[in-house]
Short mmCIF file of C-alpha atoms in Angstrom, two decimals:
data_model
loop_
_atom_site.label_atom_id
_atom_site.label_comp_id
_atom_site.label_asym_id
_atom_site.label_seq_id
_atom_site.Cartn_x
_atom_site.Cartn_y
_atom_site.Cartn_z
CA MET A 1 0.00 0.00 0.00
CA THR A 2 1.37 3.39 -0.92
CA HIS A 3 1.18 6.56 1.09
CA ALA A 4 -0.04 9.90 -0.17
CA THR A 5 3.37 10.71 -1.61
CA PRO A 6 3.88 9.28 -5.10
CA HIS A 7 6.27 6.46 -5.93
CA ASP A 8 9.92 7.38 -6.64
CA HIS A 9 10.66 4.98 -9.57
CA THR A 10 13.84 4.78 -11.27
CA ARG A 11 3.56 4.27 -32.75
CA ARG A 12 3.49 1.26 -33.95
CA PRO A 13 6.80 0.44 -35.69
CA HIS A 14 7.42 -1.00 -39.11
CA GLY A 15 7.07 -4.76 -39.11
CA TRP A 16 4.65 -4.82 -36.16
CA ARG A 17 2.73 -7.75 -37.67
CA ARG A 18 5.94 -9.81 -37.75
CA ASP A 19 6.51 -8.88 -34.09
CA LEU A 20 3.11 -10.27 -33.14
CA VAL A 21 3.77 -13.52 -34.97
CA GLU A 22 7.07 -13.91 -33.11
CA LEU A 23 5.37 -13.08 -29.83
CA ALA A 24 2.70 -15.68 -30.54
CA ALA A 25 5.33 -18.34 -31.13
CA ARG A 26 7.21 -17.44 -27.96
CA TRP A 27 3.99 -17.32 -25.89
CA SER A 28 2.94 -20.74 -27.17
CA ARG A 29 6.35 -22.35 -26.52
CA ARG A 30 6.42 -21.11 -22.94
CA ARG A 31 2.90 -22.18 -22.03
CA GLY A 32 3.45 -25.95 -22.05
CA ASN A 33 0.76 -28.04 -20.41
CA GLY A 34 -0.17 -25.98 -17.36
CA ALA A 35 -2.54 -27.06 -14.64
CA VAL A 36 -6.26 -26.73 -15.22
CA THR A 37 -7.87 -23.93 -13.22
CA ASP A 38 -11.38 -24.73 -12.05
CA GLY A 39 -12.04 -21.59 -10.01
CA THR A 40 -12.08 -23.40 -6.68
CA ASP A 41 -8.56 -22.71 -5.37
CA GLY A 42 -9.15 -19.14 -4.26
CA THR A 43 -7.17 -17.67 -7.15
CA ASP A 44 -10.16 -17.36 -9.45
CA SER A 45 -12.96 -16.75 -7.00
CA THR A 46 -16.54 -17.51 -7.96
CA ASP A 47 -18.11 -15.70 -5.01
CA GLY A 48 -20.48 -12.84 -5.47
CA ALA A 49 -21.35 -13.25 -9.17
CA PRO A 50 -25.09 -13.20 -9.82
CA ASP A 51 -26.84 -16.14 -11.48
CA ALA A 52 -28.70 -15.79 -14.74
CA HIS A 53 -31.99 -17.62 -15.28
CA GLY A 54 -32.96 -19.66 -18.30
CA ALA A 55 -34.74 -22.79 -19.46
CA PRO A 56 -34.29 -26.08 -17.57
CA ASP A 57 -32.48 -29.09 -19.01
CA ALA A 58 -34.31 -31.16 -21.60
CA ASN A 59 -34.07 -34.25 -19.39
CA GLY A 60 -35.16 -32.31 -16.31
CA THR A 61 -32.34 -33.66 -14.16
CA ARG A 62 -30.68 -30.27 -13.53
CA SER A 63 -31.93 -27.09 -11.90
CA ALA A 64 -33.78 -24.57 -14.08
CA ASP A 65 -31.41 -21.90 -12.73
CA THR A 66 -28.30 -21.14 -14.76
CA ALA A 67 -24.98 -19.43 -14.14
CA LEU A 68 -22.69 -17.40 -16.41
CA TRP A 69 -19.04 -18.41 -16.81
CA ARG A 70 -16.06 -16.95 -18.65
CA MET A 71 -13.74 -19.68 -19.87
CA ARG A 72 -10.50 -19.91 -21.81
CA THR A 73 -8.95 -23.01 -23.25
CA THR A 74 -6.30 -23.82 -25.84
CA VAL A 75 -7.12 -26.16 -28.75
CA ARG A 76 -5.16 -27.49 -31.70
CA ASP A 77 -5.45 -25.45 -34.88
CA GLN A 78 -7.01 -28.29 -36.87
CA PRO A 79 -10.39 -28.74 -38.57
CA GLY A 80 -13.03 -30.15 -36.23
CA THR A 81 -11.39 -29.27 -32.91
CA LEU A 82 -13.84 -26.46 -32.13
CA ALA A 83 -16.78 -28.67 -33.13
CA ALA A 84 -15.61 -31.39 -30.74
CA LEU A 85 -15.31 -28.87 -27.92
CA CYS A 86 -18.79 -27.47 -28.59
CA ALA A 87 -20.24 -31.00 -28.64
CA ALA A 88 -18.63 -31.74 -25.25
CA LEU A 89 -20.24 -28.63 -23.78
CA ALA A 90 -23.61 -29.44 -25.33
CA ARG A 91 -23.64 -32.84 -23.62
CA HIS A 92 -23.70 -30.96 -20.30
CA THR A 93 -26.46 -28.59 -21.51
CA VAL A 94 -24.03 -25.67 -21.68
CA ASP A 95 -25.00 -22.82 -24.01
CA ILE A 96 -22.26 -20.82 -25.78
CA LEU A 97 -23.27 -17.14 -25.74
CA ALA A 98 -20.09 -15.64 -27.21
CA LEU A 99 -16.74 -16.79 -28.58
CA GLN A 100 -13.46 -15.00 -29.24
CA THR A 101 -10.38 -16.61 -30.77
CA HIS A 102 -6.76 -15.71 -30.02
CA PRO A 103 -4.50 -17.37 -32.64
CA LEU A 104 -1.10 -18.72 -31.60
CA ALA A 105 1.72 -20.29 -33.57
CA ASP A 106 0.64 -23.89 -32.89
CA GLY A 107 -2.94 -23.56 -31.70
CA THR A 108 -5.74 -21.21 -30.73
CA VAL A 109 -6.90 -19.82 -27.40
CA ASP A 110 -10.70 -19.83 -27.43
CA GLU A 111 -12.47 -17.53 -24.98
CA PHE A 112 -16.11 -18.40 -24.27
CA LEU A 113 -19.00 -16.80 -22.44
CA LEU A 114 -21.10 -19.75 -21.26
CA ARG A 115 -24.51 -20.24 -19.69
CA ALA A 116 -24.46 -23.47 -17.71
CA PRO A 117 -26.83 -25.16 -15.26
CA ALA A 118 -26.34 -23.57 -11.85
CA ASP A 119 -25.69 -26.94 -10.21
CA LEU A 120 -22.96 -27.92 -12.69
CA PRO A 121 -19.68 -27.80 -10.71
CA PRO A 122 -16.79 -25.89 -12.33
CA THR A 123 -14.61 -29.01 -12.05
CA GLU A 124 -17.10 -30.99 -14.12
CA LEU A 125 -17.18 -28.18 -16.67
CA THR A 126 -13.39 -28.13 -17.03
CA HIS A 127 -13.30 -31.92 -17.27
CA ALA A 128 -15.80 -31.75 -20.11
CA VAL A 129 -13.61 -29.21 -21.90
CA THR A 130 -10.55 -31.41 -21.47
CA ALA A 131 -12.46 -34.37 -22.86
CA GLY A 132 -13.41 -32.21 -25.84
CA GLY A 133 -9.77 -31.47 -26.66
CA GLY A 134 -9.10 -28.32 -24.60
CA ARG A 135 -6.00 -27.78 -22.46
CA ASP A 136 -4.68 -25.09 -20.12
CA THR A 137 -8.29 -24.32 -19.22
CA TRP A 138 -9.16 -21.34 -17.03
CA ILE A 139 -12.66 -20.46 -15.78
CA GLU A 140 -14.30 -17.86 -13.57
CA ARG A 141 -17.82 -16.63 -12.88
CA ALA A 142 -19.19 -13.93 -15.18
CA ASP A 143 -22.05 -11.46 -14.79
CA ALA A 144 -24.42 -9.48 -16.99
CA HIS A 145 -21.70 -6.97 -17.95
CA ASP A 146 -19.92 -9.74 -19.88
CA LEU A 147 -22.93 -10.11 -22.18
CA VAL A 148 -21.76 -7.09 -24.19
CA ASP A 149 -19.98 -8.32 -27.33
CA ALA A 150 -16.25 -7.66 -27.63
CA PRO A 151 -16.30 -5.09 -30.51
CA THR A 152 -18.93 -2.99 -28.72
CA ARG A 153 -16.99 -3.12 -25.46
CA ILE A 154 -13.70 -2.15 -27.13
CA LEU A 155 -15.33 0.76 -29.00
CA SER A 156 -16.85 1.98 -25.75
CA LEU A 157 -13.45 1.88 -24.03
CA ALA A 158 -11.86 3.73 -26.95
CA THR A 159 -14.53 6.43 -26.72
CA ARG A 160 -13.96 6.93 -23.00
CA THR A 161 -10.20 7.07 -23.54
CA ALA A 162 -10.65 9.66 -26.29
CA LEU A 163 -12.65 11.94 -24.00
CA ASP A 164 -10.42 11.79 -20.93
CA ALA A 165 -6.70 10.96 -20.61
CA ALA A 166 -7.30 9.66 -17.08
CA GLU A 167 -9.37 6.82 -18.54
CA LEU A 168 -6.47 4.94 -20.14
CA PRO A 169 -5.46 2.85 -17.08
CA LEU A 170 -9.12 2.09 -16.36
CA ALA A 171 -9.82 1.17 -19.98
CA LEU A 172 -6.86 -1.22 -19.97
CA ARG A 173 -8.12 -2.86 -16.79
CA ARG A 174 -11.61 -3.33 -18.24
CA LEU A 175 -10.15 -4.62 -21.50
CA LEU A 176 -7.91 -7.22 -19.84
CA GLY A 177 -9.97 -8.23 -16.79
CA ARG A 178 -8.57 -8.53 -13.28
CA CYS A 179 -5.03 -7.19 -13.47
CA THR A 180 -2.71 -4.74 -11.78
CA ILE A 181 -1.77 -1.63 -13.75
CA ARG A 182 0.97 0.77 -12.68
CA SER A 183 2.10 3.96 -14.38
CA LEU A 184 5.78 4.71 -13.81
CA PRO A 185 7.21 8.17 -14.50
CA ALA A 186 10.24 8.62 -16.76
CA LYS A 187 12.08 10.49 -14.01
CA SER A 188 12.25 10.20 -10.25
CA LEU A 189 10.96 12.99 -8.03
CA SER A 190 14.55 14.23 -7.79
CA GLY A 191 14.71 14.54 -11.60
CA ARG A 192 16.93 11.50 -12.21
CA PRO A 193 16.02 9.46 -15.34
CA LEU A 194 14.84 5.99 -14.44
CA ASP A 195 16.15 2.81 -16.03
CA GLY A 196 14.16 0.04 -17.63
CA MET A 197 11.89 2.01 -19.96
CA PRO A 198 10.30 -0.32 -22.56
CA PRO A 199 10.91 0.13 -26.29
CA VAL A 200 8.32 1.97 -28.37
CA GLU A 201 6.80 -1.32 -29.58
CA GLY A 202 6.33 -2.55 -26.00
CA VAL A 203 7.23 -5.87 -24.38
CA LEU A 204 5.08 -8.94 -23.73
CA GLU A 205 6.42 -11.49 -21.24
CA GLU A 206 3.70 -14.07 -20.54
CA THR A 207 1.87 -12.50 -17.58
CA VAL A 208 3.42 -9.01 -17.86
CA MET A 209 3.02 -6.28 -20.48
CA ARG A 210 5.22 -3.20 -20.55
CA LEU A 211 4.17 -0.34 -22.81
CA ARG A 212 5.61 3.11 -23.45
CA ASP A 213 3.40 5.74 -21.80
CA PRO A 214 2.55 8.55 -24.28
CA SER A 215 2.96 11.11 -21.46
CA GLY A 216 6.42 9.75 -20.61
CA GLY A 217 7.50 6.77 -18.55
CA ALA A 218 5.97 3.33 -18.77
CA ILE A 219 2.75 1.42 -18.14
CA THR A 220 3.18 -2.03 -16.58
CA ILE A 221 0.28 -4.50 -16.62
CA GLU A 222 0.43 -7.72 -14.61
CA ARG A 223 -2.01 -10.66 -14.55
CA PRO A 224 -0.25 -13.52 -12.77
CA TYR A 225 -3.16 -15.94 -12.91
CA LEU A 226 -3.58 -15.91 -16.72
CA PRO A 227 -0.95 -15.23 -19.43
CA PHE A 228 -1.69 -12.49 -21.94
CA THR A 229 -2.11 -13.49 -25.57
CA PRO A 230 -0.59 -11.58 -28.51
CA THR A 231 -4.14 -10.53 -29.44
CA GLU A 232 -4.62 -8.88 -26.05
CA PHE A 233 -1.20 -7.24 -26.36
CA ALA A 234 -2.18 -5.79 -29.76
CA ARG A 235 -5.47 -4.44 -28.33
CA ALA A 236 -3.73 -2.83 -25.36
CA ARG A 237 -1.10 -1.28 -27.61
CA ALA A 238 -3.82 0.12 -29.89
CA LEU A 239 -5.47 1.88 -26.92
CA VAL A 240 -2.14 3.37 -25.89
CA GLU A 241 -1.49 4.54 -29.46
CA LEU A 242 -4.93 6.21 -29.52
CA ASP A 243 -4.05 8.05 -26.33
CA ALA A 244 -0.73 9.18 -27.82
CA ARG A 245 -2.34 10.55 -30.98
CA LEU A 246 -4.97 12.57 -29.11
CA GLY A 247 -2.54 14.22 -26.70
CA PRO A 248 -3.40 15.73 -23.27
CA ARG A 249 -7.12 16.13 -22.63
CA VAL A 250 -9.26 16.52 -19.53
CA PRO A 251 -12.96 17.47 -19.42
CA ARG A 252 -13.19 21.10 -18.28
CA ARG A 253 -16.73 21.09 -16.93
CA ARG A 254 -17.19 23.53 -14.04
CA ASP A 255 -19.76 23.31 -11.24
CA VAL A 256 -20.60 26.32 -9.06
CA LEU A 257 -21.50 25.43 -5.47
CA THR A 258 -22.74 27.56 -2.60
CA LEU A 259 -21.17 26.84 0.78
CA PRO A 260 -23.31 26.85 3.95
CA GLU A 261 -21.91 30.30 4.82
CA GLY A 262 -23.02 31.69 1.45
CA ASN A 263 -19.69 31.84 -0.45
CA GLU A 264 -19.57 30.35 -3.93
CA ILE A 265 -16.83 28.01 -5.10
CA THR A 266 -16.20 26.50 -8.52
CA VAL A 267 -15.17 22.83 -8.81
CA HIS A 268 -13.55 21.42 -11.94
CA ARG A 269 -11.18 18.70 -13.10
CA ALA A 270 -7.57 19.81 -12.80
CA ASP A 271 -4.39 18.75 -14.60
CA THR A 272 -0.85 19.99 -15.11
CA ARG A 273 -2.20 23.27 -16.54
CA ASP A 274 -3.13 24.11 -12.94
CA LEU A 275 0.42 23.57 -11.68
CA ASP A 276 1.25 27.25 -11.06
CA ALA A 277 -1.99 27.86 -9.16
CA ALA A 278 -1.39 24.74 -7.04
CA ARG A 279 2.14 25.90 -6.17
CA ALA A 280 0.78 29.29 -5.14
CA MET A 281 -1.71 27.55 -2.84
CA HIS A 282 1.15 25.57 -1.31
CA GLN A 283 2.86 28.86 -0.46
CA ARG A 284 -0.24 30.01 1.43
CA CYS A 285 -0.63 26.73 3.37
CA SER A 286 0.97 26.28 6.77
CA ALA A 287 3.76 23.75 7.29
CA GLU A 288 1.41 21.72 9.50
CA THR A 289 -1.26 21.49 6.78
CA LEU A 290 1.30 20.40 4.17
CA ALA A 291 2.78 17.83 6.55
CA LEU A 292 -0.66 16.32 7.23
CA ARG A 293 -1.20 15.96 3.49
CA TYR A 294 2.22 14.81 2.28
CA HIS A 295 3.60 13.05 5.39
CA GLY A 296 7.01 14.63 4.97
CA PRO A 297 8.89 17.93 5.03
CA ALA A 298 6.80 20.83 3.78
CA GLY A 299 9.61 21.85 1.46
CA ASP A 300 9.12 18.68 -0.59
CA ALA A 301 5.45 19.33 -1.32
CA ASP A 302 5.99 21.11 -4.65
CA ARG A 303 7.93 18.13 -5.98
CA TYR A 304 4.82 15.95 -5.88
CA LEU A 305 2.47 18.25 -7.79
CA GLY A 306 3.55 17.24 -11.30
CA HIS A 307 2.83 13.61 -10.46
CA LEU A 308 -0.44 14.30 -8.66
CA LEU A 309 -1.87 16.55 -11.38
CA SER A 310 -1.02 14.13 -14.20
CA PRO A 311 -4.19 12.43 -15.53
CA ARG A 312 -2.16 9.24 -15.97
CA PHE A 313 -1.98 8.64 -12.22
CA GLY A 314 -5.60 9.46 -11.40
CA ARG A 315 -8.09 12.31 -11.32
CA THR A 316 -7.83 15.64 -9.52
CA LEU A 317 -10.56 18.09 -8.53
CA ALA A 318 -9.77 21.75 -7.85
CA ALA A 319 -11.89 24.26 -5.93
CA HIS A 320 -11.66 27.98 -6.79
CA THR A 321 -13.19 31.00 -5.09
CA ALA A 322 -15.28 33.53 -7.00
CA SER A 323 -12.09 35.56 -7.54
CA GLY A 324 -10.37 32.58 -9.17
CA ARG A 325 -8.08 31.65 -6.27
CA LEU A 326 -7.32 27.94 -5.95
CA VAL A 327 -8.08 26.92 -2.35
CA ALA A 328 -8.40 23.11 -2.38
CA LEU A 329 -7.30 20.01 -4.28
CA GLY A 330 -8.77 16.51 -4.10
CA HIS A 331 -6.96 13.55 -5.64
CA LEU A 332 -8.19 10.13 -6.71
CA LEU A 333 -5.03 8.10 -7.36
CA TRP A 334 -4.78 4.75 -9.14
CA ASP A 335 -2.55 2.63 -6.90
CA GLY A 336 -2.14 -0.66 -8.78
CA ASP A 337 -5.42 -2.46 -8.17
CA GLU A 338 -6.39 -0.12 -5.30
CA THR A 339 -7.57 3.50 -5.22
CA GLU A 340 -6.34 6.23 -2.87
CA ILE A 341 -8.14 9.44 -1.92
CA ALA A 342 -6.33 12.55 -0.65
CA LEU A 343 -7.34 16.13 0.16
CA LEU A 344 -5.55 19.44 0.67
CA VAL A 345 -7.51 22.53 1.74
CA GLU A 346 -5.87 25.89 2.32
CA ASP A 347 -5.85 26.83 6.03
CA GLU A 348 -8.14 29.85 5.65
CA TRP A 349 -10.79 27.73 3.91
CA GLN A 350 -10.78 24.69 6.15
CA ARG A 351 -13.92 23.52 8.01
CA ARG A 352 -16.25 25.22 5.56
CA GLY A 353 -17.43 22.05 3.80
CA ILE A 354 -15.09 22.22 0.80
CA GLY A 355 -13.16 19.07 1.70
CA GLY A 356 -16.35 17.09 2.28
CA GLU A 357 -17.76 18.22 -1.07
CA LEU A 358 -14.59 17.19 -2.92
CA LEU A 359 -14.51 13.88 -1.07
CA ARG A 360 -18.09 13.02 -2.05
CA ARG A 361 -17.34 13.76 -5.68
CA LEU A 362 -14.15 11.70 -5.63
CA VAL A 363 -16.02 8.73 -4.14
CA ALA A 364 -18.63 9.07 -6.90
CA MET A 365 -15.84 9.00 -9.49
CA ALA A 366 -14.35 5.90 -7.87
CA ALA A 367 -17.74 4.19 -7.90
CA GLU A 368 -18.27 5.13 -11.53
CA THR A 369 -15.02 3.37 -12.45
CA GLY A 370 -16.13 0.21 -10.62
CA CYS A 371 -13.91 0.52 -7.53
CA GLU A 372 -15.14 -1.49 -4.57
CA SER A 373 -13.24 0.58 -2.00
CA VAL A 374 -11.09 3.67 -1.56
CA TYR A 375 -8.55 4.43 1.14
CA ALA A 376 -7.06 7.58 2.67
CA VAL A 377 -3.65 7.78 4.35
CA THR A 378 -3.44 10.45 7.03
CA GLN A 379 -2.48 10.94 10.67
CA SER A 380 -4.62 10.23 13.69
CA ALA A 381 -4.42 13.93 14.57
CA ASN A 382 -6.10 14.91 11.30
CA THR A 383 -9.60 15.12 12.72
CA GLY A 384 -10.90 16.99 9.66
CA MET A 385 -10.11 14.12 7.29
CA VAL A 386 -11.53 11.58 9.73
CA ALA A 387 -14.76 13.57 10.04
CA ALA A 388 -15.05 13.93 6.26
CA MET A 389 -14.65 10.18 5.76
CA ARG A 390 -17.24 9.44 8.44
CA ALA A 391 -19.68 11.88 6.79
CA LEU A 392 -19.71 9.63 3.70
CA GLU A 393 -21.88 7.20 5.73
CA LEU A 394 -20.07 4.22 4.23
CA PRO A 395 -18.57 1.22 6.05
CA LEU A 396 -15.09 2.23 7.23
CA ASP A 397 -12.06 0.20 8.28
CA TYR A 398 -9.30 1.81 10.38
CA GLN A 399 -5.65 0.77 10.61
CA ILE A 400 -3.13 2.65 12.73
CA GLU A 401 0.60 2.01 12.61
CA GLU A 402 3.24 4.31 14.14
CA GLY A 403 0.93 7.31 14.01
CA THR A 404 -0.17 6.72 10.40
CA LEU A 405 -3.90 6.18 9.98
CA VAL A 406 -5.32 4.35 6.95
CA ILE A 407 -9.09 4.66 6.52
CA THR A 408 -10.71 2.38 3.94
CA ALA A 409 -14.25 3.08 2.77
CA ARG A 410 -16.13 0.11 1.36
CA LEU A 411 -18.40 1.21 -1.46
CA SER A 412 -21.76 -0.47 -1.20
CA PRO A 413 -23.27 -2.21 -4.27
CA ALA A 414 -25.86 0.59 -4.49
CA VAL A 415 -23.13 3.22 -4.60
CA ILE A 416 -21.16 1.32 -7.24
CA SER A 417 -24.18 0.69 -9.45
CA SER A 418 -25.35 4.31 -9.30
CA GLY A 419 -21.91 5.89 -9.44
CA ALA A 420 -22.97 8.40 -6.76
#
């Protein structure tokens, strides 16, 4: 788990089709005959996914209730192999709702969306696939969101990425399923160039992708439980190339709010264009306020702003007075597969409801992206942040270690589904 301070980390080329063929061959050679995953070992959890409902079995021996499953398996690239696999599934009254193919050098990875009888165990389903000629089978529960066909889903992700640069990490996560995505800057906070930047064409190493970030640095994507295919690598690289072509972009919608005392503030999405105004606010903040926010010397605060205001690492909300003075910043930071929330309010404007308003909006953003929880790192003496988190009226978990307080808010299903 990271703290509020950012990490200090050290176009498609000609012949890209040949690169994908070579990657496919390498991926296939390394796979071998891995163990079958049936979703019961805790790695691929089946808890919490809703059942679908459909017609009962023709012979009436199974429940009328059905469940949705996502499944991948590798088959030989020979005529009749897919037909044999489909016949094996049909014998267990399993309906194939969607199919995607990922070609390899010596076979094909078939990805299915299945509707199966609810009382059909996942082990029996994987055994049926093996009997039908599949190998290296992986399966997990699906839900209604998986019913959207792949081209529609990819176009939707591309649209969201085109509208907002902060969407790229989220779009990659939705494209590739459960994975950990980290954006690494090209330089450390001290300005030292970091080693290990990937080439422009990117790198695929089984369960890890490394892509060149259009804004500088690198994007690392990890999915230890399921290797990436060259097809997925090409899709991810296409999204990154789209982001690079469009350049910096952040929606500039502005909302005017009236505080309880009658003053008006304007809230909008911020980015690196607000860097000078944010530095000026730092100069007006006390050393104590900066230390509560950044957990370090106040003199280091300005070094973090470039990272925090970059859309690649999350989303930032800024609050301005009627005169245009920046008085508060709220950050929603992508931290691998977790999401951090942080606030900074200028001393003169504290305890007027600005922090709570920003916090509510950040939680709504987190819910809209599908986050199940958000966490804030602060100090036990920061009663304002604690009160703002409690005012969310969400389930909270508290962890205290050596004076550092981590508050995790669990977003309820209603909050996640409504995005508010």
